[in-house]
CSV table of C-alpha atoms in Angstrom, one decimal:
chain,number,residue,atom,x,y,z
A,1,UNK,CA,-44.3,13.6,-1.5
A,2,UNK,CA,-41.5,16.1,-0.3
A,3,UNK,CA,-41.1,17.1,3.1
A,4,UNK,CA,-40.2,20.6,3.8
A,5,UNK,CA,-39.9,21.7,7.7
A,6,UNK,CA,-39.9,25.2,7.3
A,7,UNK,CA,-43.5,26.9,7.6
A,8,UNK,CA,-44.3,29.8,5.7
A,9,UNK,CA,-43.2,31.9,8.8
A,10,UNK,CA,-40.0,30.5,9.5
A,11,UNK,CA,-39.2,31.5,5.9
A,12,UNK,CA,-40.5,35.0,6.4
A,13,UNK,CA,-38.3,35.3,9.6
A,14,UNK,CA,-35.4,33.9,8.0
A,15,UNK,CA,-35.7,36.2,5.0
A,16,UNK,CA,-35.9,39.2,6.9
A,17,UNK,CA,-33.0,38.1,8.9
A,18,UNK,CA,-30.5,38.4,5.9
A,19,UNK,CA,-32.3,41.4,4.6
A,20,UNK,CA,-34.5,40.2,1.9
A,21,UNK,CA,-38.2,40.5,0.9
A,22,UNK,CA,-38.7,37.3,-0.8
A,23,UNK,CA,-37.2,34.1,-2.2
A,24,UNK,CA,-37.2,35.6,-5.6
A,25,UNK,CA,-34.9,38.5,-4.6
A,26,UNK,CA,-32.8,36.2,-2.6
A,27,UNK,CA,-32.2,34.7,-6.3
A,28,UNK,CA,-32.0,37.1,-8.3
A,29,UNK,CA,-28.4,37.1,-8.9
A,30,UNK,CA,-29.1,33.8,-10.4
A,31,UNK,CA,-29.8,34.4,-14.4
A,32,UNK,CA,-33.4,33.6,-14.9
A,33,UNK,CA,-32.9,31.0,-17.9
A,34,UNK,CA,-30.5,29.3,-15.3
A,35,UNK,CA,-33.1,28.6,-12.6
A,36,UNK,CA,-35.0,26.3,-14.0
A,37,UNK,CA,-32.8,24.7,-16.4
A,38,UNK,CA,-34.8,21.9,-18.6
A,39,UNK,CA,-33.1,18.5,-18.1
A,40,UNK,CA,-33.5,16.0,-21.1
A,41,UNK,CA,-34.2,12.8,-19.3
A,42,UNK,CA,-34.6,9.4,-21.2
A,43,UNK,CA,-38.0,8.1,-21.1
A,44,UNK,CA,-38.6,5.8,-17.8
A,45,UNK,CA,-37.5,2.1,-17.9
A,46,UNK,CA,-39.4,-0.8,-16.5
A,47,UNK,CA,-37.5,-2.6,-14.0
A,48,UNK,CA,-36.1,-5.6,-15.9
A,49,UNK,CA,-34.8,-2.9,-18.2
A,50,UNK,CA,-33.0,-0.7,-15.2
A,51,UNK,CA,-31.6,-4.0,-14.1
A,52,UNK,CA,-30.2,-4.9,-17.5
A,53,UNK,CA,-28.7,-1.5,-17.9
A,54,UNK,CA,-27.1,-1.8,-14.2
A,55,UNK,CA,-25.6,-5.0,-15.1
A,56,UNK,CA,-24.0,-3.6,-18.2
A,57,UNK,CA,-22.5,-0.7,-16.0
A,58,UNK,CA,-20.8,-3.2,-13.3
A,59,UNK,CA,-19.6,-5.1,-16.2
A,60,UNK,CA,-17.2,-2.5,-17.0
A,61,UNK,CA,-15.9,-2.8,-13.1
A,62,UNK,CA,-12.7,-4.9,-12.6
A,63,UNK,CA,-13.6,-7.5,-9.9
A,64,UNK,CA,-11.9,-9.9,-8.0
A,65,UNK,CA,-14.2,-12.5,-9.1
A,66,UNK,CA,-13.4,-11.7,-12.8
A,67,UNK,CA,-9.4,-11.1,-12.3
A,68,UNK,CA,-6.5,-12.5,-10.7
A,69,UNK,CA,-6.2,-9.8,-7.9
A,70,UNK,CA,-2.7,-9.0,-6.5
A,71,UNK,CA,-4.0,-5.6,-5.1
A,72,UNK,CA,-3.1,-4.9,-1.6
A,73,UNK,CA,-2.0,-1.6,-0.4
A,74,UNK,CA,-4.6,-1.1,2.3
A,75,UNK,CA,-7.8,-2.9,0.9
A,76,UNK,CA,-7.3,-6.7,0.7
A,77,UNK,CA,-8.8,-9.4,-1.1
A,78,UNK,CA,-9.7,-12.3,1.8
A,79,UNK,CA,-12.4,-14.7,1.7
A,80,UNK,CA,-15.5,-13.9,3.1
A,81,UNK,CA,-17.5,-16.9,4.6
A,82,UNK,CA,-21.2,-16.7,3.5
A,83,UNK,CA,-22.5,-16.8,7.2
A,84,UNK,CA,-21.2,-13.1,7.7
A,85,UNK,CA,-23.2,-11.9,5.0
A,86,UNK,CA,-26.6,-14.2,6.0
A,87,UNK,CA,-26.1,-12.9,9.8
A,88,UNK,CA,-25.3,-9.0,9.0
A,89,UNK,CA,-28.5,-8.5,6.7
A,90,UNK,CA,-30.8,-9.7,9.2
A,91,UNK,CA,-33.1,-7.0,10.3
A,92,UNK,CA,-32.4,-6.7,13.9
A,93,UNK,CA,-28.7,-5.9,13.1
A,94,UNK,CA,-28.9,-4.3,9.8
A,95,UNK,CA,-31.2,-1.3,11.1
A,96,UNK,CA,-29.9,-1.2,14.4
A,97,UNK,CA,-28.1,2.2,15.5
A,98,UNK,CA,-26.7,3.4,18.7
A,99,UNK,CA,-27.5,1.3,21.5
A,100,UNK,CA,-28.3,4.1,23.9
A,101,UNK,CA,-30.9,2.2,25.7
A,102,UNK,CA,-29.8,-1.0,27.2
A,103,UNK,CA,-33.4,-2.7,28.3
A,104,UNK,CA,-33.8,-2.9,24.1
A,105,UNK,CA,-30.6,-3.0,22.3
A,106,UNK,CA,-29.0,-6.2,24.3
A,107,UNK,CA,-28.4,-8.2,21.0
A,108,UNK,CA,-26.1,-5.3,19.5
A,109,UNK,CA,-24.5,-4.4,22.9
A,110,UNK,CA,-23.8,-8.1,23.2
A,111,UNK,CA,-22.3,-8.5,19.6
A,112,UNK,CA,-20.4,-5.1,20.4
A,113,UNK,CA,-19.0,-6.8,23.3
A,114,UNK,CA,-17.8,-10.0,21.9
A,115,UNK,CA,-16.3,-8.1,19.0
A,116,UNK,CA,-14.2,-5.9,21.9
A,117,UNK,CA,-13.2,-9.4,23.4
A,118,UNK,CA,-11.8,-11.1,20.6
A,119,UNK,CA,-10.1,-8.0,19.4
A,120,UNK,CA,-8.5,-7.8,22.7
A,121,UNK,CA,-7.1,-11.2,22.5
A,122,UNK,CA,-5.7,-10.7,18.9
A,123,UNK,CA,-3.9,-7.4,19.9
A,124,UNK,CA,-2.9,-8.5,23.4
A,125,UNK,CA,-4.6,-5.0,25.0
A,126,UNK,CA,-6.6,-4.7,27.9
A,127,UNK,CA,-9.5,-2.5,26.4
A,128,UNK,CA,-10.7,-2.2,22.7
A,129,UNK,CA,-13.4,0.4,21.5
A,130,UNK,CA,-16.2,0.2,19.2
A,131,UNK,CA,-15.2,1.6,16.6
A,132,UNK,CA,-13.9,3.9,14.3
A,133,UNK,CA,-14.8,4.5,10.5
A,134,UNK,CA,-11.3,3.0,9.1
A,135,UNK,CA,-7.9,2.1,10.1
A,136,UNK,CA,-6.4,5.6,9.1
A,137,UNK,CA,-8.6,7.4,11.0
A,138,UNK,CA,-8.2,5.3,14.1
A,139,UNK,CA,-4.5,5.6,13.8
A,140,UNK,CA,-5.1,9.6,13.8
A,141,UNK,CA,-7.1,9.4,16.6
A,142,UNK,CA,-4.3,7.4,18.7
A,143,UNK,CA,-1.7,10.0,17.6
A,144,UNK,CA,-3.9,12.6,19.3
A,145,UNK,CA,-4.4,10.2,22.5
A,146,UNK,CA,-0.6,10.1,22.7
A,147,UNK,CA,-0.4,13.9,22.8
A,148,UNK,CA,-3.1,14.2,25.6
A,149,UNK,CA,-1.9,11.2,27.4
A,150,UNK,CA,1.6,12.6,28.0
A,151,UNK,CA,1.6,16.2,29.4
A,152,UNK,CA,3.7,19.1,28.1
A,153,UNK,CA,4.6,16.6,24.9
A,154,UNK,CA,3.5,18.0,21.7
A,155,UNK,CA,5.1,15.4,19.0
A,156,UNK,CA,4.4,12.6,17.4
A,157,UNK,CA,7.5,10.7,15.5
A,158,UNK,CA,6.4,8.8,12.3
A,159,UNK,CA,8.5,5.3,11.6
A,160,UNK,CA,9.6,4.6,8.3
A,161,UNK,CA,7.1,2.1,6.4
A,162,UNK,CA,4.0,4.1,7.3
A,163,UNK,CA,1.4,4.2,4.5
A,164,UNK,CA,1.8,7.6,2.8
A,165,UNK,CA,-2.2,8.1,3.2
A,166,UNK,CA,-2.2,7.3,6.5
A,167,UNK,CA,0.4,10.2,7.3
A,168,UNK,CA,-1.9,12.5,4.7
A,169,UNK,CA,-4.8,11.6,7.4
A,170,UNK,CA,-2.9,12.3,10.4
A,171,UNK,CA,-1.6,15.6,8.8
A,172,UNK,CA,-5.6,16.5,8.4
A,173,UNK,CA,-6.2,15.7,11.9
A,174,UNK,CA,-3.4,17.8,13.4
A,175,UNK,CA,-4.7,21.0,11.2
A,176,UNK,CA,-5.5,23.5,14.1
A,177,UNK,CA,-4.2,21.7,16.9
A,178,UNK,CA,-0.9,22.5,19.1
A,179,UNK,CA,0.7,19.0,17.9
A,180,UNK,CA,3.9,18.6,15.6
A,181,UNK,CA,4.2,15.4,13.4
A,182,UNK,CA,7.9,14.6,12.5
A,183,UNK,CA,9.9,12.2,10.6
A,184,UNK,CA,13.3,12.7,12.8
A,185,UNK,CA,14.5,11.3,16.2
A,186,UNK,CA,12.3,11.0,19.0
A,187,UNK,CA,13.5,13.2,22.2
A,188,UNK,CA,11.9,14.7,25.1
A,189,UNK,CA,9.3,16.6,23.6
A,190,UNK,CA,7.8,13.3,21.9
A,191,UNK,CA,4.7,12.1,23.0
A,192,UNK,CA,3.8,9.2,20.7
A,193,UNK,CA,6.0,6.8,18.4
A,194,UNK,CA,4.0,5.3,15.3
A,195,UNK,CA,5.3,2.0,14.1
A,196,UNK,CA,3.2,0.3,11.1
A,197,UNK,CA,3.8,-3.6,11.4
A,198,UNK,CA,4.1,-5.1,9.0
A,199,UNK,CA,4.9,-1.9,6.9
A,200,UNK,CA,2.9,-0.8,4.1
A,201,UNK,CA,5.0,-2.6,1.8
A,202,UNK,CA,5.2,-6.0,3.8
A,203,UNK,CA,8.6,-5.8,6.2
A,204,UNK,CA,8.3,-7.2,9.5
A,205,UNK,CA,9.8,-5.1,12.2
A,206,UNK,CA,11.1,-6.1,15.7
A,207,UNK,CA,8.3,-4.6,17.5
A,208,UNK,CA,10.3,-5.1,20.9
A,209,UNK,CA,13.0,-3.1,19.7
A,210,UNK,CA,10.5,-0.3,18.6
A,211,UNK,CA,8.9,-0.1,22.1
A,212,UNK,CA,12.1,0.0,23.9
A,213,UNK,CA,12.9,2.9,21.6
A,214,UNK,CA,9.9,4.6,22.5
A,215,UNK,CA,10.1,4.1,26.3
A,216,UNK,CA,13.2,5.1,26.6
A,217,UNK,CA,12.5,8.5,25.3
A,218,UNK,CA,9.2,8.5,27.6
A,219,UNK,CA,6.8,8.5,24.5
A,220,UNK,CA,4.0,6.0,24.1
A,221,UNK,CA,4.5,3.3,21.1
A,222,UNK,CA,1.5,3.0,18.5
A,223,UNK,CA,1.5,0.1,16.6
A,224,UNK,CA,-0.6,-0.1,13.4
A,225,UNK,CA,-0.9,-3.5,12.6
A,226,UNK,CA,-2.6,-6.3,10.0
A,227,UNK,CA,-5.0,-8.1,12.1
A,228,UNK,CA,-4.7,-11.1,9.4
A,229,UNK,CA,-0.8,-11.1,10.6
A,230,UNK,CA,-1.4,-11.5,13.9
A,231,UNK,CA,-2.5,-15.3,13.3
A,232,UNK,CA,1.2,-15.5,13.1
A,233,UNK,CA,3.2,-12.5,14.7
A,234,UNK,CA,3.2,-11.8,18.4
A,235,UNK,CA,0.4,-9.6,19.6
A,236,UNK,CA,1.9,-5.9,19.7
A,237,UNK,CA,0.5,-5.7,23.3
A,238,UNK,CA,2.9,-8.3,24.4
A,239,UNK,CA,5.6,-6.5,22.6
A,240,UNK,CA,5.2,-3.3,24.5
A,241,UNK,CA,2.4,-1.3,22.5
A,242,UNK,CA,0.7,1.1,24.4
A,243,UNK,CA,-2.0,1.7,21.5
A,244,UNK,CA,-2.8,-0.7,18.7
A,245,UNK,CA,-4.7,0.4,15.8
A,246,UNK,CA,-5.7,-1.5,12.4
A,247,UNK,CA,-7.6,-1.6,9.5
A,248,UNK,CA,-10.2,-4.6,10.3
A,249,UNK,CA,-11.6,-4.6,6.5
A,250,UNK,CA,-9.7,-8.1,6.4
A,251,UNK,CA,-11.7,-9.7,8.7
A,252,UNK,CA,-15.0,-10.4,7.0
A,253,UNK,CA,-16.1,-6.9,5.4
A,254,UNK,CA,-15.2,-7.6,2.0
A,255,UNK,CA,-13.3,-4.9,-0.4
A,256,UNK,CA,-16.7,-3.1,-1.4
A,257,UNK,CA,-15.1,-1.0,-3.9
A,258,UNK,CA,-13.2,0.8,-0.9
A,259,UNK,CA,-15.6,0.8,1.7
A,260,UNK,CA,-17.0,0.7,4.6
A,261,UNK,CA,-14.0,0.1,6.4
A,262,UNK,CA,-13.2,-0.8,9.9
A,263,UNK,CA,-11.0,1.0,12.4
A,264,UNK,CA,-9.9,-1.0,15.3
A,265,UNK,CA,-8.6,0.6,18.4
A,266,UNK,CA,-6.8,-0.9,21.7
A,267,UNK,CA,-5.3,0.2,24.6
A,268,UNK,CA,-3.9,-0.4,28.0
A,269,UNK,CA,-6.4,-0.4,30.9
A,270,UNK,CA,-4.2,2.8,32.1
A,271,UNK,CA,-5.4,4.7,29.4
A,272,UNK,CA,-9.0,3.7,29.0
A,273,UNK,CA,-10.5,6.9,29.9
A,274,UNK,CA,-8.3,8.8,27.2
A,275,UNK,CA,-9.4,6.4,24.6
A,276,UNK,CA,-11.9,8.0,21.6
A,277,UNK,CA,-15.0,6.1,20.9
A,278,UNK,CA,-17.0,4.0,23.2
A,279,UNK,CA,-16.7,0.7,25.2
A,280,UNK,CA,-19.5,-1.4,25.9
A,281,UNK,CA,-19.2,-3.7,29.6
A,282,UNK,CA,-20.7,-6.5,30.9
A,283,UNK,CA,-22.8,-6.1,34.0
A,284,UNK,CA,-25.5,-7.9,35.8
A,285,UNK,CA,-29.7,-6.4,36.3
A,286,UNK,CA,-31.5,-6.2,39.3
A,287,UNK,CA,-32.2,-9.7,39.5
A,288,UNK,CA,-28.8,-11.1,38.5
A,289,UNK,CA,-29.1,-11.5,35.0
A,290,UNK,CA,-26.1,-11.1,32.8
A,291,UNK,CA,-26.2,-7.9,30.4
A,292,UNK,CA,-24.2,-5.5,28.4
A,293,UNK,CA,-24.2,-1.5,28.9
A,294,UNK,CA,-22.4,1.2,27.0
A,295,UNK,CA,-19.9,1.8,30.0
A,296,UNK,CA,-17.7,4.6,28.4
A,297,UNK,CA,-18.6,7.2,25.6
A,298,UNK,CA,-16.3,10.0,25.6
A,299,UNK,CA,-18.0,11.8,23.0
A,300,UNK,CA,-19.4,15.3,22.6
A,301,UNK,CA,-23.0,14.2,22.7
A,302,UNK,CA,-22.4,12.8,26.3
A,303,UNK,CA,-19.8,15.4,27.9
A,304,UNK,CA,-18.9,19.0,27.5
A,305,UNK,CA,-17.6,19.4,24.0
A,306,UNK,CA,-14.1,21.1,25.3
A,307,UNK,CA,-13.8,17.9,27.6
A,308,UNK,CA,-14.4,15.3,24.6
A,309,UNK,CA,-11.7,13.0,23.4
A,310,UNK,CA,-12.7,12.4,19.9
A,311,UNK,CA,-14.7,13.6,17.3
A,312,UNK,CA,-15.9,10.7,16.3
A,313,UNK,CA,-19.7,10.5,16.3
A,314,UNK,CA,-20.9,7.2,15.3
A,315,UNK,CA,-19.3,4.0,15.1
A,316,UNK,CA,-18.7,1.2,12.2
A,317,UNK,CA,-21.1,-1.1,14.2
A,318,UNK,CA,-22.3,-3.3,11.3
A,319,UNK,CA,-18.2,-4.0,10.0
A,320,UNK,CA,-17.6,-4.5,13.8
A,321,UNK,CA,-20.3,-7.4,13.6
A,322,UNK,CA,-18.9,-8.6,10.5
A,323,UNK,CA,-15.4,-8.8,12.0
A,324,UNK,CA,-16.8,-10.6,15.0
A,325,UNK,CA,-18.9,-13.4,13.1
A,326,UNK,CA,-15.9,-13.8,10.9
A,327,UNK,CA,-13.5,-14.4,13.8
A,328,UNK,CA,-16.2,-16.8,15.4
A,329,UNK,CA,-16.8,-18.7,12.2
A,330,UNK,CA,-13.2,-19.2,11.8
A,331,UNK,CA,-11.8,-19.7,15.1
A,332,UNK,CA,-8.4,-19.7,16.4
A,333,UNK,CA,-7.2,-22.4,14.0
A,334,UNK,CA,-9.1,-21.6,10.8
A,335,UNK,CA,-8.2,-17.6,11.2
A,336,UNK,CA,-4.2,-19.1,12.0
A,337,UNK,CA,-4.3,-21.2,8.8
A,338,UNK,CA,-5.5,-17.7,6.9
A,339,UNK,CA,-2.6,-16.1,8.1
A,340,UNK,CA,-0.2,-19.0,7.3
A,341,UNK,CA,-1.6,-19.6,3.7
A,342,UNK,CA,-1.1,-15.9,3.0
A,343,UNK,CA,2.3,-16.1,4.5
A,344,UNK,CA,3.5,-19.0,2.2
A,345,UNK,CA,1.9,-17.7,-0.9
A,346,UNK,CA,3.5,-14.6,-0.8
A,347,UNK,CA,6.8,-16.0,0.0
A,348,UNK,CA,6.4,-18.3,-3.0
A,349,UNK,CA,5.2,-15.6,-5.7
A,350,UNK,CA,7.8,-13.4,-4.7
A,351,UNK,CA,10.6,-16.1,-5.1
A,352,UNK,CA,9.2,-16.8,-8.3
A,353,UNK,CA,9.1,-13.4,-9.7
A,354,UNK,CA,12.8,-12.5,-8.5
A,355,UNK,CA,14.0,-15.5,-11.0
A,356,UNK,CA,12.6,-13.6,-13.8
A,357,UNK,CA,15.2,-11.6,-15.7
A,358,UNK,CA,14.9,-7.9,-15.1
A,359,UNK,CA,13.2,-8.2,-11.9
A,360,UNK,CA,13.8,-8.0,-8.3
A,361,UNK,CA,12.7,-8.1,-4.7
A,362,UNK,CA,13.4,-4.9,-2.9
A,363,UNK,CA,11.8,-6.2,0.0
A,364,UNK,CA,14.2,-7.7,2.6
A,365,UNK,CA,13.9,-10.3,5.2
A,366,UNK,CA,10.6,-11.6,6.5
A,367,UNK,CA,7.4,-9.8,5.0
A,368,UNK,CA,3.7,-10.6,5.2
A,369,UNK,CA,1.5,-11.1,2.4
A,370,UNK,CA,2.6,-8.0,0.4
A,371,UNK,CA,6.3,-7.3,-1.1
A,372,UNK,CA,7.8,-4.9,-3.4
A,373,UNK,CA,9.2,-5.5,-6.7
A,374,UNK,CA,11.5,-3.7,-9.2
A,375,UNK,CA,10.5,-3.8,-12.5
A,376,UNK,CA,12.4,-3.5,-15.7
A,377,UNK,CA,9.8,-1.2,-17.3
A,378,UNK,CA,7.5,1.3,-15.7
A,379,UNK,CA,5.2,-0.4,-13.5
A,380,UNK,CA,2.2,1.5,-14.8
A,381,UNK,CA,2.9,-0.3,-18.4
A,382,UNK,CA,2.9,-3.7,-17.0
A,383,UNK,CA,-0.2,-3.1,-15.0
A,384,UNK,CA,-2.1,-1.8,-18.4
A,385,UNK,CA,-0.7,-4.9,-20.4
A,386,UNK,CA,-1.4,-7.3,-17.6
A,387,UNK,CA,-5.0,-6.1,-17.3
A,388,UNK,CA,-5.8,-6.9,-20.7
A,389,UNK,CA,-5.1,-10.7,-19.5
A,390,UNK,CA,-7.5,-10.4,-16.7
A,391,UNK,CA,-4.4,-9.8,-14.3
A,392,UNK,CA,-4.0,-6.7,-11.7
A,393,UNK,CA,-0.6,-7.3,-11.1
A,394,UNK,CA,-0.4,-5.0,-8.0
A,395,UNK,CA,0.0,-1.6,-7.3
A,396,UNK,CA,2.2,0.9,-9.3
A,397,UNK,CA,3.9,2.6,-6.6
A,398,UNK,CA,4.5,5.6,-8.6
A,399,UNK,CA,0.4,6.1,-7.5
A,400,UNK,CA,1.6,6.7,-4.1
A,401,UNK,CA,4.5,8.9,-4.6
A,402,UNK,CA,7.0,5.7,-5.3
A,403,UNK,CA,9.3,5.1,-7.9
A,404,UNK,CA,7.9,4.5,-11.8
A,405,UNK,CA,9.6,1.2,-11.5
A,406,UNK,CA,8.3,0.0,-8.4
A,407,UNK,CA,5.2,-2.9,-8.0
A,408,UNK,CA,3.7,-3.4,-4.5
A,409,UNK,CA,2.3,-7.2,-5.0
A,410,UNK,CA,-0.1,-8.5,-2.6
A,411,UNK,CA,-1.0,-12.4,-2.1
A,412,UNK,CA,-3.6,-13.6,0.2
A,413,UNK,CA,-5.2,-17.1,1.0
A,414,UNK,CA,-7.4,-16.8,-1.8
A,415,UNK,CA,-4.9,-16.3,-4.4
A,416,UNK,CA,-4.1,-20.2,-5.9
A,417,UNK,CA,-1.2,-21.4,-7.1
A,418,UNK,CA,-2.3,-21.4,-10.6
A,419,UNK,CA,-3.2,-17.6,-10.2
A,420,UNK,CA,0.4,-17.0,-9.3
A,421,UNK,CA,2.0,-19.1,-12.0
A,422,UNK,CA,-0.3,-17.2,-14.5
A,423,UNK,CA,1.4,-13.8,-12.8
A,424,UNK,CA,4.8,-15.0,-13.2
A,425,UNK,CA,4.5,-15.9,-17.0
A,426,UNK,CA,2.6,-12.9,-18.0
A,427,UNK,CA,5.6,-11.1,-16.0
A,428,UNK,CA,8.1,-12.9,-18.1
A,429,UNK,CA,6.3,-11.6,-21.5
A,430,UNK,CA,7.0,-7.9,-20.4
A,431,UNK,CA,9.5,-6.1,-22.6
């Protein structure tokens, strides 16, 4: 039975307010034959028949289980241990929402607290919030925070190598705000300097040099990173970052056809009150027992709207829990191994592809799990031909404003040597 909250008197008041006498009069501009059109639906199916139909439809998808998968560019095919799914689908986690009442939310609060602690260690930052919708929105919030944290400055400068879709999100967030986005040089109006490391095409930057560049100009350094890369790279916090953001999907969340994602956001103790989102803290109760509480929550529901630091109205609690379970299950050595395998397999693939006539490696120097290849024919043609062989060779960069003959290849720990060799063999046949 449908539930309509409006009582007859409520409808009468609303109709009177807009100057009409009835619902029929309200919809008089809609042709009568269009108001209640006949919908030809097939006959109802039984549950087994529906499941069979859904299976046929899902078989049309190109999944990482059926293809040799070398797609990346923001969403990555990393292994998700079975323990992650087993724990996050427990009712007490799956149905939990915002833990406003600590006396009945200790499980959720402690899980988020552990997530914050592990991400803090991983990024080398003092505090971590919990959390944002995805890496792009976390980065946009970081850009806004840098302007609000540096008085009388209104410009945010983007370094080369930032994912083009992330730039689009930041531009959207800046609409209506007295803030400027720039690709130019840093100056005395620069509040924040955004660097993606590794870049969206995989190159590894000297973050310490970028930090010096930002700080010499009086700006905050914002580093957007791949959390898996921190298994082999120095933590951004140790390199001088003021804010660190990341897309946490790689940490046990799975690709899930593009969502949900996990926006990681970390900063220094100095900037904690400027940070959007919320922070779970540890305390003791009146009996001396350890407990967790919602410590900071600079959001519209808690303080005056004009004083709020963010328009994030919920968090990715289940995705954050997935990341916490993933990190705990792998441990430091396991996490480092994932990063090392991704590093070495990507470099092996790049070296083999570079040996093919007509192909060349555009990514220079060290890179992490992704690299850019120049192809002898349009990359879209290569993608189409190899897809027929159940190989997704990478992302044709023309889809994101790049060249027609550029292919972004991603290799992670789940790609076997046999898969890489099949990719190389298939590319050799390209003409």
